[in-house]
Amino acid sequence: MLEIRALRKVYEGHGRQVEALHNITFSVRAGEFVCVVGPSGCGKTTLLRCLGGLLPPTSGEVTVAGAPVAGPPDGLAIVFQEYGRSLFPWLRVAENVALPLKSKGLGKAQRAAIVGESLAAVGLADAAGAYPWQLSGGMQQRVAIARALAFQPRVLLLDEPFAAVDAQTRADLEDLVRSVWQRFGVTLLFVTHDIDESVYLAERVIILSSSPTVVVEDLAIDLPAARDQLTTRADPRFIELRGHVYAQVQKAKRSHE
Amino acid sequence: MTSALRRAAVFFALPITLLAIWWFASAGSTDFLMPPLAKILEVFPETWSRHRLTHDVAPSLIRLAVGFAGALLIGIGAGVVIGSSRVVRLFAEPVLEFLRAIPPPALVPIFILVAGIDNVMKVLVIISGCVWPIVLNTVEGVRGADPVLAETCRSYRIGEMLRLRMFVLRSASPQIVTGARQALSIGIILMVISEMKAASEGLGFTIREFQTGYQFPQMWSGVLLLGLIGVVLSLLFRVAENRVLVWYHGQRAAARVSR
Ligand SMILES: Nc1ncnc2c1ncn2[C@@H]1O[C@H](COP(=O)(O)OP(=O)(O)OP(=O)(O)O)[C@@H](O)[C@H]1O
Ligand SMILES: [Mg+2]
């Protein structure tokens, strides 16, 4: 579903060159849940923006569903790292979720049905009439996720979605994303710098190094599909995988020093 | 209820104080140019009779409304075009910077020169004065749009018209409102000025007639009426603003509370 081959991205401007991605190659099969972990500033957001067609790569190739990415591809939705700023403050929650559907040309009744469904899926049916700035950070994040779900994408990219919410909300949102993935069968690429989170959520974890950024390891997570905050996190296999990812990230950091 | 009363009290406190000062200071005035306020208020009802209101005040206000609406349309349109394109902005910037540096009242003599006889000319004068603050503020507003929202629009492939309506104009609306407020006060000034030369009806024309006819209490009543019109228009403006910018005021209040 997603193919990334020898992707390199250099930001230029203001007399400064930043190589955000050195050489990235990996692929994601349809319906897979893949987490990308890497230290802060290693280029995770850059990677998502290249995949989402918002940023042209310096070199290398990115394809979504077999088609090379030139602009934002069909059937792909992104939940931005700055989710709070990605909601339109002048639109109510339901209107925020409905806007992409309006652009798709769906009728009013159809829009209302999908919006209601997606808000219910993230537990925000009651907040449809609120403005985003009346909601807590965690609720805003769920609105951003609901909007992505309503879009009914085949590929969903999430950029460190839970970095700014408290631990309890975070656990709830993690389970929400798992259940959404299982229910809607989307291909999901989830970026995080939290090692525990990546192992808990994904079927596969891609570990990125710090700059110059390359893929350090592509690790299959062989935990049972039904995950639970308590039992999964206490599972010896979980602890083993987490330790492995942690060691890899550390090694990737050290090798550049 | 009490809070509404208190707001009304605050709102009227200063105007009433000033009128009281005016009343007492001018009470025994024998100055021909400065008649007592009592005298001005006395001639007010007969001066602004139904006939004057429909034949002089209404045409002025209609020209103001048409001119202001035209300036909004042109100003927002030009502002969006200039604000959205770097190339256009590069071309327009020197002219805009020049115009920004000129205080609008300084342009008034020029408008007096070109103010013509017919309605079209007067409306054009109003438009040409009102359009600048709207253009400049719209450009700022469009440029200041949040890049995360812009990427959200791109990523969800929001169509061009919907993007303009739901993103560009809405996100620039606080600045557009600021520009429109400045434009409204310029518009009122130009409404009067455009009628002071070569006109045959209008509020500004009537005030000038009183002045040249040495009818000073009547002239002052016209100034008072002009002030009242200004107050009413700014109240109407605030009602409109509160409707357009609910989200903006709410968001700012929410940000203040959380900080
Ligand atoms: N628009 C840009 N112009 C120039 N440099 C940029 C730009 N965006 C990102 N960078 C640089 O590219 C590198 C990678 O940035 P990126 O935002 O992709 O990292 P990240 O892994 O998402 O970080 P974080 O975990 O903090 O979100 C950083 O060094 C950053 O300074
Ligand atoms: Mg990032």
mmCIF file of N, CA, C and O in Angstrom, chain A residues 49 53-54 72-78 80 82 85-91 99-100 102-103 131 133 144 147-148 151, chain B residues 146-149 151-159 162 165-168 170-173 246-251 254:
data_model
loop_
_atom_site.group_PDB
_atom_site.id
_atom_site.type_symbol
_atom_site.label_atom_id
_atom_site.label_comp_id
_atom_site.label_asym_id
_atom_site.label_seq_id
_atom_site.Cartn_x
_atom_site.Cartn_y
_atom_site.Cartn_z
ATOM 1 N N ARG A 49 4.893 13.972 5.815
ATOM 2 C CA ARG A 49 4.530 15.000 4.843
ATOM 3 C C ARG A 49 4.896 14.579 3.420
ATOM 4 O O ARG A 49 4.187 14.923 2.464
ATOM 5 N N GLY A 53 2.010 13.770 0.355
ATOM 6 C CA GLY A 53 2.041 14.612 -0.840
ATOM 7 C C GLY A 53 2.073 16.097 -0.532
ATOM 8 O O GLY A 53 1.735 16.920 -1.375
ATOM 9 N N LEU A 54 2.462 16.459 0.690
ATOM 10 C CA LEU A 54 2.524 17.871 1.060
ATOM 11 C C LEU A 54 3.918 18.440 0.851
ATOM 12 O O LEU A 54 4.120 19.646 0.923
ATOM 13 N N PRO A 72 -1.368 15.500 -2.695
ATOM 14 C CA PRO A 72 -2.075 14.663 -1.718
ATOM 15 C C PRO A 72 -2.848 13.542 -2.415
ATOM 16 O O PRO A 72 -3.707 13.805 -3.236
ATOM 17 N N PRO A 73 -2.496 12.270 -2.131
ATOM 18 C CA PRO A 73 -3.129 11.163 -2.843
ATOM 19 C C PRO A 73 -4.578 10.949 -2.391
ATOM 20 O O PRO A 73 -4.943 11.327 -1.291
ATOM 21 N N ASP A 74 -5.351 10.332 -3.297
ATOM 22 C CA ASP A 74 -6.734 9.979 -2.964
ATOM 23 C C ASP A 74 -6.774 8.977 -1.822
ATOM 24 O O ASP A 74 -5.914 8.114 -1.719
ATOM 25 N N GLY A 75 -7.763 9.095 -0.982
ATOM 26 C CA GLY A 75 -7.984 8.081 0.044
ATOM 27 C C GLY A 75 -6.924 8.041 1.111
ATOM 28 O O GLY A 75 -6.687 6.993 1.724
ATOM 29 N N LEU A 76 -6.251 9.186 1.328
ATOM 30 C CA LEU A 76 -5.255 9.242 2.390
ATOM 31 C C LEU A 76 -5.571 10.418 3.299
ATOM 32 O O LEU A 76 -5.866 11.511 2.831
ATOM 33 N N ALA A 77 -5.557 10.161 4.605
ATOM 34 C CA ALA A 77 -5.826 11.246 5.552
ATOM 35 C C ALA A 77 -4.693 11.320 6.567
ATOM 36 O O ALA A 77 -4.093 10.310 6.922
ATOM 37 N N ILE A 78 -4.404 12.557 6.992
ATOM 38 C CA ILE A 78 -3.350 12.773 7.982
ATOM 39 C C ILE A 78 -3.955 13.406 9.228
ATOM 40 O O ILE A 78 -4.772 14.322 9.125
ATOM 41 N N PHE A 80 -2.588 15.620 12.044
ATOM 42 C CA PHE A 80 -1.346 16.371 12.246
ATOM 43 C C PHE A 80 -0.904 16.382 13.700
ATOM 44 O O PHE A 80 -1.704 16.287 14.617
ATOM 45 N N GLU A 82 0.180 18.944 15.262
ATOM 46 C CA GLU A 82 -0.445 20.114 15.898
ATOM 47 C C GLU A 82 -1.950 20.012 15.712
ATOM 48 O O GLU A 82 -2.578 20.853 15.098
ATOM 49 N N ARG A 85 -4.343 22.964 16.238
ATOM 50 C CA ARG A 85 -4.332 23.996 15.210
ATOM 51 C C ARG A 85 -4.905 23.497 13.893
ATOM 52 O O ARG A 85 -5.118 24.288 12.977
ATOM 53 N N SER A 86 -5.110 22.198 13.761
ATOM 54 C CA SER A 86 -5.627 21.690 12.490
ATOM 55 C C SER A 86 -7.154 21.710 12.448
ATOM 56 O O SER A 86 -7.752 21.374 11.438
ATOM 57 N N LEU A 87 -7.777 22.103 13.565
ATOM 58 C CA LEU A 87 -9.242 22.234 13.564
ATOM 59 C C LEU A 87 -9.610 23.690 13.295
ATOM 60 O O LEU A 87 -8.970 24.597 13.815
ATOM 61 N N PHE A 88 -10.653 23.894 12.507
ATOM 62 C CA PHE A 88 -11.068 25.252 12.164
ATOM 63 C C PHE A 88 -11.822 25.856 13.344
ATOM 64 O O PHE A 88 -12.899 25.377 13.689
ATOM 65 N N PRO A 89 -11.258 26.922 13.956
ATOM 66 C CA PRO A 89 -11.874 27.446 15.180
ATOM 67 C C PRO A 89 -13.229 28.104 14.931
ATOM 68 O O PRO A 89 -13.981 28.298 15.867
ATOM 69 N N TRP A 90 -13.525 28.455 13.686
ATOM 70 C CA TRP A 90 -14.812 29.106 13.390
ATOM 71 C C TRP A 90 -15.882 28.091 13.030
ATOM 72 O O TRP A 90 -17.012 28.456 12.764
ATOM 73 N N LEU A 91 -15.517 26.834 12.958
ATOM 74 C CA LEU A 91 -16.509 25.795 12.665
ATOM 75 C C LEU A 91 -16.748 24.951 13.915
ATOM 76 O O LEU A 91 -15.813 24.672 14.671
ATOM 77 N N LEU A 99 -16.560 19.048 6.798
ATOM 78 C CA LEU A 99 -16.001 19.864 5.711
ATOM 79 C C LEU A 99 -15.380 19.038 4.569
ATOM 80 O O LEU A 99 -15.703 19.271 3.395
ATOM 81 N N PRO A 100 -14.503 18.069 4.891
ATOM 82 C CA PRO A 100 -13.936 17.286 3.780
ATOM 83 C C PRO A 100 -15.011 16.519 2.997
ATOM 84 O O PRO A 100 -14.869 16.336 1.793
ATOM 85 N N LYS A 102 -18.093 17.561 2.477
ATOM 86 C CA LYS A 102 -18.751 18.549 1.638
ATOM 87 C C LYS A 102 -17.942 18.724 0.356
ATOM 88 O O LYS A 102 -18.494 18.793 -0.735
ATOM 89 N N SER A 103 -16.627 18.775 0.535
ATOM 90 C CA SER A 103 -15.758 18.951 -0.614
ATOM 91 C C SER A 103 -15.823 17.753 -1.547
ATOM 92 O O SER A 103 -15.661 17.869 -2.750
ATOM 93 N N TYR A 131 -17.610 24.381 19.820
ATOM 94 C CA TYR A 131 -16.457 24.843 19.054
ATOM 95 C C TYR A 131 -15.209 24.130 19.581
ATOM 96 O O TYR A 131 -15.137 23.800 20.765
ATOM 97 N N TRP A 133 -12.334 25.091 20.463
ATOM 98 C CA TRP A 133 -11.643 25.726 21.591
ATOM 99 C C TRP A 133 -12.413 25.593 22.892
ATOM 100 O O TRP A 133 -11.952 26.013 23.946
ATOM 101 N N ALA A 144 -10.065 15.480 15.651
ATOM 102 C CA ALA A 144 -9.183 15.349 14.484
ATOM 103 C C ALA A 144 -9.216 13.917 13.955
ATOM 104 O O ALA A 144 -9.226 13.683 12.742
ATOM 105 N N ARG A 147 -12.554 13.307 12.201
ATOM 106 C CA ARG A 147 -12.581 13.903 10.866
ATOM 107 C C ARG A 147 -11.859 13.002 9.867
ATOM 108 O O ARG A 147 -12.314 12.810 8.738
ATOM 109 N N ALA A 148 -10.727 12.457 10.309
ATOM 110 C CA ALA A 148 -9.993 11.542 9.425
ATOM 111 C C ALA A 148 -10.818 10.292 9.131
ATOM 112 O O ALA A 148 -10.867 9.825 7.997
ATOM 113 N N PHE A 151 -13.655 10.775 6.631
ATOM 114 C CA PHE A 151 -13.121 10.876 5.273
ATOM 115 C C PHE A 151 -13.039 9.502 4.614
ATOM 116 O O PHE A 151 -12.900 9.388 3.414
ATOM 117 N N ASP B 146 -3.156 30.325 9.410
ATOM 118 C CA ASP B 146 -2.352 29.279 10.033
ATOM 119 C C ASP B 146 -1.907 28.248 8.989
ATOM 120 O O ASP B 146 -2.732 27.658 8.302
ATOM 121 N N PRO B 147 -0.575 28.017 8.861
ATOM 122 C CA PRO B 147 -0.102 27.048 7.860
ATOM 123 C C PRO B 147 -0.598 25.624 8.131
ATOM 124 O O PRO B 147 -0.746 24.843 7.196
ATOM 125 N N VAL B 148 -0.872 25.308 9.392
ATOM 126 C CA VAL B 148 -1.384 23.957 9.679
ATOM 127 C C VAL B 148 -2.785 23.793 9.072
ATOM 128 O O VAL B 148 -3.102 22.750 8.491
ATOM 129 N N LEU B 149 -3.605 24.845 9.158
ATOM 130 C CA LEU B 149 -4.933 24.786 8.540
ATOM 131 C C LEU B 149 -4.817 24.723 7.024
ATOM 132 O O LEU B 149 -5.577 24.026 6.357
ATOM 133 N N GLU B 151 -2.420 23.347 5.342
ATOM 134 C CA GLU B 151 -2.052 21.971 4.989
ATOM 135 C C GLU B 151 -3.231 21.023 5.190
ATOM 136 O O GLU B 151 -3.393 20.060 4.435
ATOM 137 N N THR B 152 -4.042 21.314 6.203
ATOM 138 C CA THR B 152 -5.232 20.491 6.407
ATOM 139 C C THR B 152 -6.127 20.570 5.177
ATOM 140 O O THR B 152 -6.613 19.543 4.682
ATOM 141 N N CYS B 153 -6.318 21.784 4.658
ATOM 142 C CA CYS B 153 -7.133 21.951 3.444
ATOM 143 C C CYS B 153 -6.536 21.187 2.266
ATOM 144 O O CYS B 153 -7.245 20.510 1.530
ATOM 145 N N ARG B 154 -5.236 21.306 2.105
ATOM 146 C CA ARG B 154 -4.575 20.610 0.984
ATOM 147 C C ARG B 154 -4.725 19.116 1.137
ATOM 148 O O ARG B 154 -5.049 18.400 0.199
ATOM 149 N N SER B 155 -4.449 18.667 2.370
ATOM 150 C CA SER B 155 -4.440 17.232 2.613
ATOM 151 C C SER B 155 -5.820 16.605 2.390
ATOM 152 O O SER B 155 -5.927 15.507 1.863
ATOM 153 N N TYR B 156 -6.865 17.325 2.773
ATOM 154 C CA TYR B 156 -8.224 16.811 2.562
ATOM 155 C C TYR B 156 -8.785 17.212 1.204
ATOM 156 O O TYR B 156 -9.961 17.015 0.935
ATOM 157 N N ARG B 157 -7.927 17.821 0.380
ATOM 158 C CA ARG B 157 -8.318 18.216 -0.972
ATOM 159 C C ARG B 157 -9.618 19.012 -0.983
ATOM 160 O O ARG B 157 -10.542 18.730 -1.735
ATOM 161 N N ILE B 158 -9.662 20.032 -0.097
ATOM 162 C CA ILE B 158 -10.819 20.920 -0.057
ATOM 163 C C ILE B 158 -10.833 21.745 -1.338
ATOM 164 O O ILE B 158 -9.826 22.350 -1.692
ATOM 165 N N GLY B 159 -11.965 21.755 -2.030
ATOM 166 C CA GLY B 159 -12.076 22.457 -3.313
ATOM 167 C C GLY B 159 -11.852 23.953 -3.172
ATOM 168 O O GLY B 159 -11.955 24.507 -2.082
ATOM 169 N N LEU B 162 -14.754 26.243 -1.719
ATOM 170 C CA LEU B 162 -14.995 25.918 -0.312
ATOM 171 C C LEU B 162 -13.826 26.412 0.540
ATOM 172 O O LEU B 162 -13.993 26.929 1.640
ATOM 173 N N ARG B 165 -14.166 30.137 0.995
ATOM 174 C CA ARG B 165 -15.255 30.494 1.896
ATOM 175 C C ARG B 165 -14.991 30.051 3.327
ATOM 176 O O ARG B 165 -15.229 30.776 4.272
ATOM 177 N N MET B 166 -14.494 28.817 3.465
ATOM 178 C CA MET B 166 -14.413 28.222 4.792
ATOM 179 C C MET B 166 -13.057 28.424 5.466
ATOM 180 O O MET B 166 -12.926 28.250 6.661
ATOM 181 N N PHE B 167 -12.050 28.745 4.665
ATOM 182 C CA PHE B 167 -10.731 28.897 5.259
ATOM 183 C C PHE B 167 -10.187 30.319 5.089
ATOM 184 O O PHE B 167 -10.025 31.056 6.068
ATOM 185 N N VAL B 168 -9.958 30.741 3.860
ATOM 186 C CA VAL B 168 -9.268 32.006 3.621
ATOM 187 C C VAL B 168 -10.037 33.186 4.231
ATOM 188 O O VAL B 168 -9.502 33.940 5.043
ATOM 189 N N ARG B 170 -12.651 33.184 6.296
ATOM 190 C CA ARG B 170 -12.960 33.076 7.720
ATOM 191 C C ARG B 170 -11.737 33.378 8.575
ATOM 192 O O ARG B 170 -11.820 34.057 9.581
ATOM 193 N N SER B 171 -10.583 32.866 8.160
ATOM 194 C CA SER B 171 -9.403 33.073 9.008
ATOM 195 C C SER B 171 -8.946 34.533 8.934
ATOM 196 O O SER B 171 -8.333 35.041 9.871
ATOM 197 N N ALA B 172 -9.276 35.217 7.839
ATOM 198 C CA ALA B 172 -8.900 36.634 7.739
ATOM 199 C C ALA B 172 -9.977 37.535 8.336
ATOM 200 O O ALA B 172 -9.775 38.746 8.423
ATOM 201 N N SER B 173 -11.098 36.960 8.750
ATOM 202 C CA SER B 173 -12.232 37.811 9.131
ATOM 203 C C SER B 173 -11.941 38.772 10.288
ATOM 204 O O SER B 173 -12.425 39.900 10.251
ATOM 205 N N VAL B 246 -18.011 35.444 16.530
ATOM 206 C CA VAL B 246 -18.271 34.720 17.786
ATOM 207 C C VAL B 246 -17.079 33.849 18.137
ATOM 208 O O VAL B 246 -16.592 33.834 19.266
ATOM 209 N N TRP B 247 -16.645 33.097 17.147
ATOM 210 C CA TRP B 247 -15.564 32.134 17.374
ATOM 211 C C TRP B 247 -14.297 32.817 17.847
ATOM 212 O O TRP B 247 -13.600 32.337 18.725
ATOM 213 N N TYR B 248 -14.022 33.998 17.273
ATOM 214 C CA TYR B 248 -12.765 34.688 17.565
ATOM 215 C C TYR B 248 -12.758 35.184 19.014
ATOM 216 O O TYR B 248 -11.805 34.953 19.760
ATOM 217 N N HIS B 249 -13.847 35.850 19.420
ATOM 218 C CA HIS B 249 -13.911 36.347 20.785
ATOM 219 C C HIS B 249 -13.931 35.181 21.779
ATOM 220 O O HIS B 249 -13.276 35.218 22.817
ATOM 221 N N GLY B 250 -14.685 34.132 21.415
ATOM 222 C CA GLY B 250 -14.758 32.965 22.304
ATOM 223 C C GLY B 250 -13.403 32.304 22.474
ATOM 224 O O GLY B 250 -12.982 31.968 23.582
ATOM 225 N N GLN B 251 -12.698 32.157 21.358
ATOM 226 C CA GLN B 251 -11.392 31.512 21.399
ATOM 227 C C GLN B 251 -10.411 32.314 22.246
ATOM 228 O O GLN B 251 -9.654 31.763 23.037
ATOM 229 N N ALA B 254 -11.268 31.889 25.830
ATOM 230 C CA ALA B 254 -10.856 30.559 26.287
ATOM 231 C C ALA B 254 -9.349 30.513 26.529
ATOM 232 O O ALA B 254 -8.869 29.947 27.510
#
